[in-house]
C-alpha cells in the first residue's frame, strides 16, 4: 500500500491566487488537491504546511475516510472555511492517488457514471440588459443549455458579478477591498426586466439562472422570486444570507421559484435544516470549501433523500483541480443538478493541465486515472502570490451591506 512520503503546498497566481497541495507517496505516485480560499489563501497555506502536512507523513494513502476523520475530529477546532478547505485538499489528493493506483478515473471509484456528462451553466453579463442578452445569445450558440444572467443596475457605478470581459471574470480585484455602492430598490426593478427580455430573445428551451449574492432580506427575496415566476427561472441563488436558515421558510411561503444556496457553506451542518425542511431545491456547497469529495458526497446523499439536487459553485476562485473533482462526483451521484462553469484564463489552464472537456452543454471529467488534472510546478513558480480581496458593498447612505 502506498505510504505518504511527503507533501508540499504550492501557492501561485496565474491571473489569480491558487493554493495547491501535492502529496507524494513512497512508490512515486502523486496526487493534487485544491486549497484555495478566495481572499484568505495564505491562511489555508499555513494551516496545511504548519499543522496538517506533518501529520500525513507515513500514513497509508488508501485510508481516505480514516484520514478525513483524523483531520476533522482530531483538530478539536472543527469546521470553518480554513479547516475544511485544508481537509478538502488532502481528500482530493488522496482520491487522485487512489485512482492512479487503481488505473481508473475517480468517478469509477464512486460507483461509475450516472449520466453522459454534467450540465453546466455559463455566465452572461453586461452593463445593460442588451449587453447581457447579446452575451447570452453567444452562449446559446455555443451549445449551453443553461445560462446565468446578470446585468448592471441603472444608477450604480458598478455591480458585483458584472465584468468587462464576457468570458473571464475575477472579482478579487484589489490589494485592499474595493467599496461599491448598492441599491436594493433599483436592483429589484431591473432583474424582472432582464428576464423578460431574455425569454423573448432566447426562448423557453434554455435554463435561465440568477445570483442575488446574499443582498436581500427574506421578504425582498420573496418578492423577487414572485416577480420572476412568469419567466420560469431555473433558480435564484443566494437570495438572502443563509446564517439564518429559517429565513428561507419565509421566502418559500411566497414563491415557487427554485432556491439555491450554499457556496460559502463548509459542512453538512450548515445545510442540514435547509435540506431536511425542504427550504431549498439546490445545494451549492463545493468539493473544496465543504471538506472534499468525501464530505461533499455525504451532503449529496442527505440532499437526495429530500429531492434536493446539487448545483456546485464553480467560479474561477476554484482551481481546475476542484473543477475536475466536482465533475467526477457530479457524474457519479444520482441527484446531480447542474455545475457552474466559469472558464479559467489561458495562464491558469497552462499551470493546471486537465482532461475535462465541454460538449453539448455538458462537461465530462475524462477517463484518465485519478482526477485527470496536474500542476506544472515550473510554470506555477513564474506566477508569485499577489494579495487580492473581494469587494464589499455599502448602501447609498454608507451602511455596510453584504458583499
Coordinates of C-alpha atoms in Angstrom, one line a residue:
X1 CA 0.0 0.0 0.0
X2 CA 1.4 3.5 -0.9
X3 CA 2.6 5.4 2.1
X4 CA 2.7 9.2 2.2
X5 CA 6.4 10.2 1.9
X6 CA 6.0 14.0 1.6
X7 CA 3.6 16.8 0.9
X8 CA 4.1 20.3 -0.2
X9 CA 2.0 23.5 -0.5
X10 CA 2.3 25.4 -3.8
X11 CA 1.0 29.0 -4.0
X12 CA 0.7 30.5 -7.4
X13 CA -1.1 33.4 -9.1
X14 CA -1.6 32.8 -12.9
X15 CA -4.1 35.6 -13.1
X16 CA -5.5 34.9 -9.6
X17 CA -4.2 33.2 -6.5
X18 CA -4.4 29.4 -6.0
X19 CA -3.2 27.2 -3.2
X20 CA -2.4 23.5 -4.2
X21 CA -1.4 20.6 -2.1
X22 CA 0.8 18.0 -3.8
X23 CA 1.1 14.6 -1.9
X24 CA 3.9 12.2 -2.9
X25 CA 3.9 8.5 -1.9
X26 CA 6.8 6.3 -1.4
X27 CA 6.2 4.5 -4.7
X28 CA 6.3 7.8 -6.6
X29 CA 2.5 8.2 -7.0
X30 CA 1.4 11.8 -6.6
X31 CA -1.9 13.4 -6.0
X32 CA -3.1 17.0 -6.1
X33 CA -5.7 18.9 -4.1
X34 CA -7.1 22.4 -4.2
X35 CA -6.9 24.5 -1.0
X36 CA -7.8 28.0 -2.4
X37 CA -9.9 30.3 -0.1
X38 CA -10.6 33.5 -2.0
X39 CA -9.0 36.5 -0.3
X40 CA -7.7 34.3 2.6
X41 CA -5.4 32.0 0.6
X42 CA -2.3 32.2 2.9
X43 CA -4.3 31.2 6.0
X44 CA -5.0 27.8 4.4
X45 CA -1.5 27.5 3.1
X46 CA -0.1 28.0 6.6
X47 CA -2.7 25.6 8.1
X48 CA -1.6 22.9 5.7
X49 CA 2.1 23.4 5.8
X50 CA 2.4 24.0 9.6
X51 CA -0.4 21.8 11.0
X52 CA -1.6 19.2 8.5
X53 CA 1.4 18.0 6.4
X54 CA 3.4 16.8 9.4
X55 CA 0.5 14.6 10.4
X56 CA 0.3 13.0 7.0
X57 CA 3.8 11.6 6.7
X58 CA 3.9 7.8 6.9
X59 CA 0.2 7.3 6.6
X60 CA -1.5 4.8 4.2
X61 CA -2.7 6.9 1.3
X62 CA -5.6 4.5 0.7
X63 CA -7.2 5.2 4.1
X64 CA -9.1 8.2 2.8
X65 CA -12.0 8.0 5.2
X66 CA -9.8 7.4 8.3
X67 CA -7.5 10.4 7.4
X68 CA -10.6 12.6 6.8
X69 CA -11.9 11.7 10.3
X70 CA -8.5 12.2 11.8
X71 CA -8.1 15.7 10.4
X72 CA -11.7 16.7 11.3
X73 CA -12.1 15.2 14.7
X74 CA -8.5 15.3 15.8
X75 CA -8.1 19.1 15.5
X76 CA -10.7 19.8 18.2
X77 CA -11.5 23.1 16.5
X78 CA -13.8 21.7 13.9
X79 CA -15.4 23.1 10.7
X80 CA -14.9 26.6 9.4
X81 CA -13.7 27.6 5.9
X82 CA -9.9 27.4 6.6
X83 CA -10.0 24.0 8.3
X84 CA -12.4 22.5 5.7
X85 CA -10.5 23.8 2.7
X86 CA -7.3 22.2 4.1
X87 CA -9.1 18.9 4.7
X88 CA -10.5 19.1 1.2
X89 CA -7.1 19.5 -0.3
X90 CA -5.9 16.4 1.4
X91 CA -9.0 14.5 0.5
X92 CA -8.8 15.4 -3.2
X93 CA -5.2 14.5 -3.4
X94 CA -5.8 11.0 -1.8
X95 CA -8.7 10.3 -4.2
X96 CA -6.4 11.3 -7.1
X97 CA -3.8 8.8 -5.8
X98 CA -6.3 6.0 -5.3
X99 CA -7.5 6.5 -8.9
X100 CA -4.0 6.4 -10.3
X101 CA -3.1 3.3 -8.3
X102 CA -6.3 1.6 -9.5
X103 CA -5.8 2.8 -13.0
X104 CA -9.3 4.3 -13.0
X105 CA -10.9 7.8 -13.1
X106 CA -12.3 8.8 -9.7
X107 CA -15.9 8.7 -10.9
X108 CA -15.5 4.9 -11.4
X109 CA -14.4 4.6 -7.8
X110 CA -17.5 6.4 -6.7
X111 CA -19.8 3.9 -8.4
X112 CA -19.5 4.8 -12.1
X113 CA -21.3 7.3 -14.3
X114 CA -24.9 8.1 -13.7
X115 CA -25.2 10.2 -16.8
X116 CA -23.4 11.1 -20.0
X117 CA -22.0 14.3 -18.6
X118 CA -22.6 17.2 -16.2
X119 CA -24.8 20.0 -17.5
X120 CA -23.1 23.3 -16.9
X121 CA -24.1 27.0 -17.0
X122 CA -22.1 29.9 -18.3
X123 CA -22.2 33.5 -17.1
X124 CA -23.8 36.0 -19.4
X125 CA -23.4 39.5 -18.0
X126 CA -23.2 43.1 -19.3
X127 CA -23.5 46.7 -18.2
X128 CA -27.0 46.9 -19.8
X129 CA -29.8 44.4 -20.4
X130 CA -29.0 44.5 -24.1
X131 CA -25.3 43.6 -23.4
X132 CA -26.4 40.7 -21.2
X133 CA -28.8 39.4 -23.8
X134 CA -26.1 39.6 -26.5
X135 CA -23.7 37.6 -24.3
X136 CA -26.5 35.0 -23.5
X137 CA -27.1 34.5 -27.2
X138 CA -23.4 33.8 -27.7
X139 CA -23.5 31.1 -25.0
X140 CA -26.6 29.6 -26.6
X141 CA -24.9 29.4 -29.9
X142 CA -22.0 27.6 -28.2
X143 CA -24.4 24.9 -27.1
X144 CA -25.0 25.9 -23.5
X145 CA -28.4 24.6 -22.2
X146 CA -28.2 26.8 -19.1
X147 CA -27.1 30.5 -18.7
X148 CA -26.8 32.7 -15.7
X149 CA -28.0 36.3 -16.3
X150 CA -26.5 39.3 -14.5
X151 CA -26.6 43.0 -15.6
X152 CA -25.6 46.3 -14.3
X153 CA -28.0 48.2 -12.0
X154 CA -29.0 51.5 -13.5
X155 CA -27.7 54.4 -11.3
X156 CA -25.0 52.2 -9.8
X157 CA -21.4 52.8 -10.8
X158 CA -20.5 49.1 -10.6
X159 CA -22.3 45.8 -9.9
X160 CA -20.8 42.7 -8.5
X161 CA -21.0 39.8 -10.9
X162 CA -20.7 42.0 -14.0
X163 CA -17.4 42.1 -15.7
X164 CA -15.9 43.9 -18.7
X165 CA -14.8 40.6 -20.3
X166 CA -17.6 38.4 -21.4
X167 CA -15.8 35.1 -20.6
X168 CA -13.3 35.8 -17.8
X169 CA -14.1 37.4 -14.5
X170 CA -12.1 37.8 -11.3
X171 CA -14.0 39.6 -8.5
X172 CA -10.9 39.7 -6.2
X173 CA -9.7 42.9 -7.8
X174 CA -7.5 44.9 -5.4
X175 CA -4.9 44.7 -2.7
X176 CA -7.4 46.2 -0.3
X177 CA -11.2 45.7 -0.6
X178 CA -13.0 47.8 -3.2
X179 CA -16.0 49.5 -1.7
X180 CA -19.1 49.7 -4.0
X181 CA -22.5 51.2 -3.5
X182 CA -25.7 49.2 -3.6
X183 CA -29.4 50.0 -4.0
X184 CA -31.9 47.2 -3.4
X185 CA -34.8 49.2 -4.8
X186 CA -33.0 49.8 -8.1
X187 CA -31.9 46.2 -8.3
X188 CA -35.4 44.8 -7.8
X189 CA -36.7 46.9 -10.7
X190 CA -34.2 45.8 -13.3
X191 CA -34.0 42.0 -12.7
X192 CA -37.5 41.2 -13.9
X193 CA -36.9 43.4 -17.0
X194 CA -33.8 41.4 -17.7
X195 CA -35.6 38.1 -17.5
X196 CA -38.5 39.3 -19.7
X197 CA -36.0 40.4 -22.4
X198 CA -34.1 37.1 -22.1
X199 CA -37.2 34.9 -22.6
X200 CA -38.2 37.0 -25.6
X201 CA -34.7 36.7 -27.2
X202 CA -33.6 33.2 -26.1
X203 CA -37.0 31.4 -26.0
X204 CA -38.0 28.7 -23.5
X205 CA -35.7 25.9 -24.3
X206 CA -32.8 27.2 -22.3
X207 CA -32.5 27.3 -18.5
X208 CA -32.0 30.8 -17.0
X209 CA -30.4 31.4 -13.6
X210 CA -29.6 34.4 -11.5
X211 CA -27.4 35.1 -8.5
X212 CA -28.6 37.6 -5.8
X213 CA -25.2 37.4 -3.9
X214 CA -26.9 37.4 -0.4
X215 CA -28.0 41.0 -0.8
X216 CA -31.8 40.8 0.0
X217 CA -33.8 40.4 3.2
X218 CA -36.0 37.4 3.2
X219 CA -39.2 39.3 2.2
X220 CA -37.3 41.2 -0.5
X221 CA -36.0 37.9 -1.8
X222 CA -39.6 36.5 -1.8
X223 CA -40.8 39.5 -3.8
X224 CA -38.0 38.9 -6.4
X225 CA -38.9 35.2 -6.6
X226 CA -42.5 36.0 -7.2
X227 CA -41.8 38.7 -9.8
X228 CA -39.6 36.2 -11.7
X229 CA -42.1 33.3 -11.7
X230 CA -43.6 34.1 -15.1
X231 CA -40.2 33.6 -16.7
X232 CA -39.6 30.2 -15.0
X233 CA -36.0 30.7 -13.7
X234 CA -34.0 27.5 -13.1
X235 CA -33.1 29.1 -9.7
X236 CA -32.3 32.2 -7.8
X237 CA -29.1 31.8 -5.9
X238 CA -28.1 33.1 -2.5
X239 CA -31.3 35.1 -2.2
X240 CA -30.5 36.1 1.4
X241 CA -27.7 35.4 3.9
X242 CA -28.0 31.8 5.0
X243 CA -26.7 32.0 8.5
X244 CA -30.4 32.2 9.5
X245 CA -31.6 29.0 7.8
X246 CA -35.2 29.7 8.9
X247 CA -35.2 32.8 6.6
X248 CA -35.7 30.5 3.7
X249 CA -39.0 29.4 5.1
X250 CA -40.4 32.9 4.6
X251 CA -39.2 33.0 1.0
X252 CA -40.7 29.6 0.4
X253 CA -44.1 30.8 1.7
X254 CA -44.3 33.4 -1.0
X255 CA -42.8 32.0 -4.2
X256 CA -42.4 28.8 -6.2
X257 CA -39.2 30.0 -7.9
X258 CA -36.5 27.3 -7.1
X259 CA -33.9 28.4 -4.5
X260 CA -30.2 27.6 -4.5
X261 CA -27.7 28.3 -1.7
X262 CA -24.5 27.1 -0.1
X263 CA -21.3 28.2 -1.9
X264 CA -19.9 29.6 1.4
X265 CA -21.0 26.5 3.5
X266 CA -18.2 24.4 5.0
X267 CA -20.0 21.4 6.3
X268 CA -23.2 19.3 6.3
X269 CA -24.3 21.1 9.4
X270 CA -24.6 24.4 7.5
X271 CA -27.3 23.0 5.3
X272 CA -28.9 20.2 7.3
X273 CA -32.0 22.2 8.3
X274 CA -32.4 23.7 4.9
X275 CA -32.4 20.3 3.3
X276 CA -34.5 18.4 5.8
X277 CA -37.1 21.1 5.8
X278 CA -37.1 21.3 2.0
X279 CA -36.4 25.0 2.1
X280 CA -34.1 24.8 -0.9
X281 CA -34.0 23.0 -4.2
X282 CA -30.3 23.0 -5.0
X283 CA -27.3 22.8 -2.6
X284 CA -24.3 24.9 -3.9
X285 CA -21.6 23.7 -1.5
X286 CA -18.3 22.8 -3.1
X287 CA -15.9 20.0 -3.0
X288 CA -13.2 22.5 -1.9
X289 CA -15.0 24.5 0.7
X290 CA -17.0 21.6 2.2
X291 CA -14.3 19.2 3.0
X292 CA -13.5 17.4 -0.2
X293 CA -15.1 14.6 -2.2
X294 CA -15.7 12.5 0.9
X295 CA -17.8 15.1 2.8
X296 CA -19.5 16.6 -0.3
X297 CA -20.7 13.1 -1.1
X298 CA -22.3 12.9 2.3
X299 CA -24.1 16.2 1.7
X300 CA -25.3 15.0 -1.6
X301 CA -26.6 11.8 -0.1
X302 CA -28.6 13.7 2.6
X303 CA -29.9 16.0 -0.1
X304 CA -31.0 13.1 -2.3
X305 CA -33.4 11.9 0.5
X306 CA -35.3 15.2 0.3
X307 CA -35.3 15.7 -3.5
X308 CA -32.6 18.4 -3.3
X309 CA -30.1 18.4 -6.1
X310 CA -26.5 19.6 -6.3
X311 CA -25.5 22.8 -8.1
X312 CA -21.9 23.3 -7.0
X313 CA -20.2 26.6 -7.1
X314 CA -17.7 26.7 -9.9
X315 CA -16.2 30.2 -10.2
X316 CA -12.6 30.9 -11.1
X317 CA -11.6 31.1 -7.4
X318 CA -11.6 27.3 -7.5
X319 CA -8.7 25.8 -9.5
X320 CA -9.1 23.2 -12.2
X321 CA -8.3 20.6 -9.5
X322 CA -11.6 21.4 -7.8
X323 CA -13.5 21.5 -11.1
X324 CA -12.2 18.1 -12.0
X325 CA -13.2 16.7 -8.6
X326 CA -16.6 18.3 -8.8
X327 CA -17.2 16.7 -12.2
X328 CA -16.1 13.2 -11.0
X329 CA -18.6 13.5 -8.1
X330 CA -21.3 15.1 -10.2
X331 CA -21.1 12.4 -12.8
X332 CA -21.5 9.6 -10.2
X333 CA -24.2 10.8 -7.8
X334 CA -27.9 10.2 -8.5
X335 CA -29.0 13.8 -7.6
X336 CA -26.7 15.9 -9.7
X337 CA -28.5 19.1 -10.8
X338 CA -26.1 21.4 -12.6
X339 CA -22.5 22.6 -12.4
X340 CA -21.4 26.3 -12.5
X341 CA -18.6 26.7 -15.1
X342 CA -16.5 29.9 -15.3
X343 CA -13.7 29.4 -17.7
X344 CA -10.2 29.9 -16.4
X345 CA -7.6 32.0 -18.1
X346 CA -5.1 30.6 -20.5
X347 CA -2.3 31.0 -17.9
X348 CA -4.3 29.1 -15.3
X349 CA -5.0 26.3 -17.8
X350 CA -1.3 26.1 -18.6
X351 CA -0.4 25.8 -14.9
X352 CA -3.1 23.2 -14.3
X353 CA -3.3 21.0 -17.5
X354 CA -6.5 18.9 -17.3
X355 CA -8.6 16.4 -19.2
X356 CA -12.2 17.6 -18.6
X357 CA -13.9 18.7 -21.8
X358 CA -17.0 20.6 -22.9
X359 CA -19.5 19.4 -25.4
X360 CA -23.3 19.7 -26.0
X361 CA -23.8 21.9 -22.9
X362 CA -22.0 19.5 -20.6
X363 CA -18.6 18.9 -19.1
X364 CA -17.1 15.4 -18.7
X365 CA -14.1 14.8 -16.4
X366 CA -12.3 12.5 -18.8
X367 CA -11.1 8.9 -18.3
X368 CA -7.5 9.4 -17.1
X369 CA -6.7 7.6 -13.9
X370 CA -7.3 9.8 -10.8
X371 CA -8.7 13.3 -11.2
X372 CA -7.1 13.9 -14.6
X373 CA -5.5 17.2 -13.6
X374 CA -1.9 18.1 -12.8
X375 CA 0.1 21.1 -11.7
X376 CA 3.2 22.3 -13.7
X377 CA 5.3 23.5 -10.8
X378 CA 7.8 25.3 -13.1
X379 CA 5.1 27.4 -14.6
X380 CA 3.5 27.9 -11.2
X381 CA 6.7 29.3 -9.8
X382 CA 6.6 32.0 -12.6
X383 CA 3.4 33.4 -11.1
X384 CA 4.1 34.6 -7.5
X385 CA 1.3 35.3 -5.0
X386 CA -0.4 38.7 -5.1
X387 CA -2.7 39.9 -2.3
X388 CA -6.2 40.4 -3.6
X389 CA -9.6 40.9 -1.9
X390 CA -13.2 40.6 -2.8
X391 CA -15.1 43.9 -2.9
X392 CA -17.5 45.0 -0.2
X393 CA -20.8 46.9 -0.6
X394 CA -22.4 49.8 1.2
X395 CA -25.9 51.1 0.8
X396 CA -26.2 54.6 -0.7
X397 CA -26.3 56.1 2.8
X398 CA -23.0 54.4 3.7
X399 CA -24.4 51.5 5.7
X400 CA -22.2 48.4 5.4
X401 CA -24.0 45.7 3.4
X402 CA -23.3 42.2 2.1
X403 CA -20.5 41.5 -0.4

